[in-house]
XYZ file of C-alpha atoms in Angstrom:
106
model
C 175.879 62.273 -9.287
C 177.898 59.782 -8.033
C 179.608 61.856 -5.578
C 176.326 62.639 -4.326
C 175.140 59.221 -3.973
C 178.838 58.423 -2.112
C 177.859 61.295 0.569
C 174.035 60.356 0.710
C 174.947 56.785 1.238
C 177.572 57.698 3.861
C 174.826 59.825 5.652
C 172.518 56.738 5.650
C 174.999 54.759 6.855
C 176.066 57.122 9.690
C 172.576 57.116 10.692
C 171.704 53.571 10.950
C 174.926 53.169 12.822
C 174.131 55.692 15.256
C 170.589 54.315 15.662
C 171.732 50.383 15.940
C 174.699 51.937 18.518
C 172.062 53.748 20.775
C 169.181 51.353 20.636
C 169.946 49.993 23.908
C 169.745 53.376 25.145
C 165.926 53.373 26.115
C 166.373 49.834 27.932
C 169.559 51.387 29.656
C 167.279 54.054 31.063
C 164.293 52.018 31.739
C 166.265 49.598 33.725
C 167.921 52.034 35.619
C 165.230 54.288 36.711
C 162.554 51.191 37.679
C 165.408 49.598 39.625
C 164.595 46.373 37.805
C 166.088 43.683 35.342
C 163.489 40.860 35.776
C 162.321 41.513 31.837
C 166.232 41.177 30.727
C 167.252 37.825 29.582
C 170.801 36.716 30.403
C 170.889 34.873 27.125
C 169.904 37.617 25.181
C 172.623 39.688 26.826
C 175.608 37.431 26.513
C 174.643 36.818 22.746
C 174.145 40.612 22.288
C 177.838 41.155 24.031
C 179.479 38.336 22.126
C 177.785 39.477 18.483
C 178.986 42.914 18.915
C 182.645 41.489 20.085
C 182.470 39.197 17.079
C 181.491 41.828 14.554
C 183.955 44.688 16.078
C 186.711 41.925 15.327
C 185.607 41.066 11.817
C 185.166 45.234 11.295
C 188.754 45.428 12.394
C 190.276 42.734 10.533
C 188.560 43.578 7.259
C 189.828 47.164 7.626
C 193.219 46.208 8.244
C 193.354 44.011 5.300
C 191.377 46.261 2.712
C 192.904 49.644 4.213
C 189.299 50.917 3.957
C 188.169 52.045 7.579
C 184.921 51.993 8.111
C 184.588 54.416 11.081
C 180.839 54.489 11.614
C 180.913 51.202 12.518
C 183.724 51.185 14.870
C 181.151 54.119 16.758
C 178.305 51.488 16.489
C 179.935 48.612 17.879
C 181.790 50.311 20.667
C 178.836 52.152 21.810
C 176.754 49.127 21.750
C 179.280 47.129 23.530
C 179.347 50.062 26.246
C 175.492 49.723 26.791
C 175.389 46.112 26.670
C 178.217 45.689 29.448
C 176.138 48.703 31.450
C 172.962 46.643 30.805
C 174.639 43.180 31.808
C 176.227 45.450 35.112
C 172.828 46.369 35.941
C 171.026 43.174 35.553
C 173.470 41.575 38.146
C 173.282 44.255 40.568
C 169.240 44.649 40.641
C 169.210 40.836 40.282
C 171.463 40.628 43.270
C 169.082 43.134 45.104
C 165.878 41.318 44.299
C 167.081 37.864 45.376
C 168.206 39.354 48.810
C 164.758 41.004 49.365
C 162.841 37.659 48.547
C 165.123 35.704 51.050
C 164.724 38.320 53.584
C 160.751 38.041 53.387
C 160.801 34.502 53.948
């Protein structure tokens, strides 16, 4: 029974990590398809980026210290970092594009 619970909770952890890791994917898709990032808060993106970096460093430190490797967490934070960086790049591109269009209208 204990082995079953170990595998069951490992599977739950994998599913949770994947869902958290890819929770930004719909926003990346919407921002890219709309070619608009007006609804994205810069403060939110910066806080999410820093939170993922700090959590990744914490996981790495505790893994090295305890010699227990939490591979699902690596997938989680690396994927989340990549998606947040993509959102920051898209926001920069579309905000600059929209600002240029607004200046040309005046």
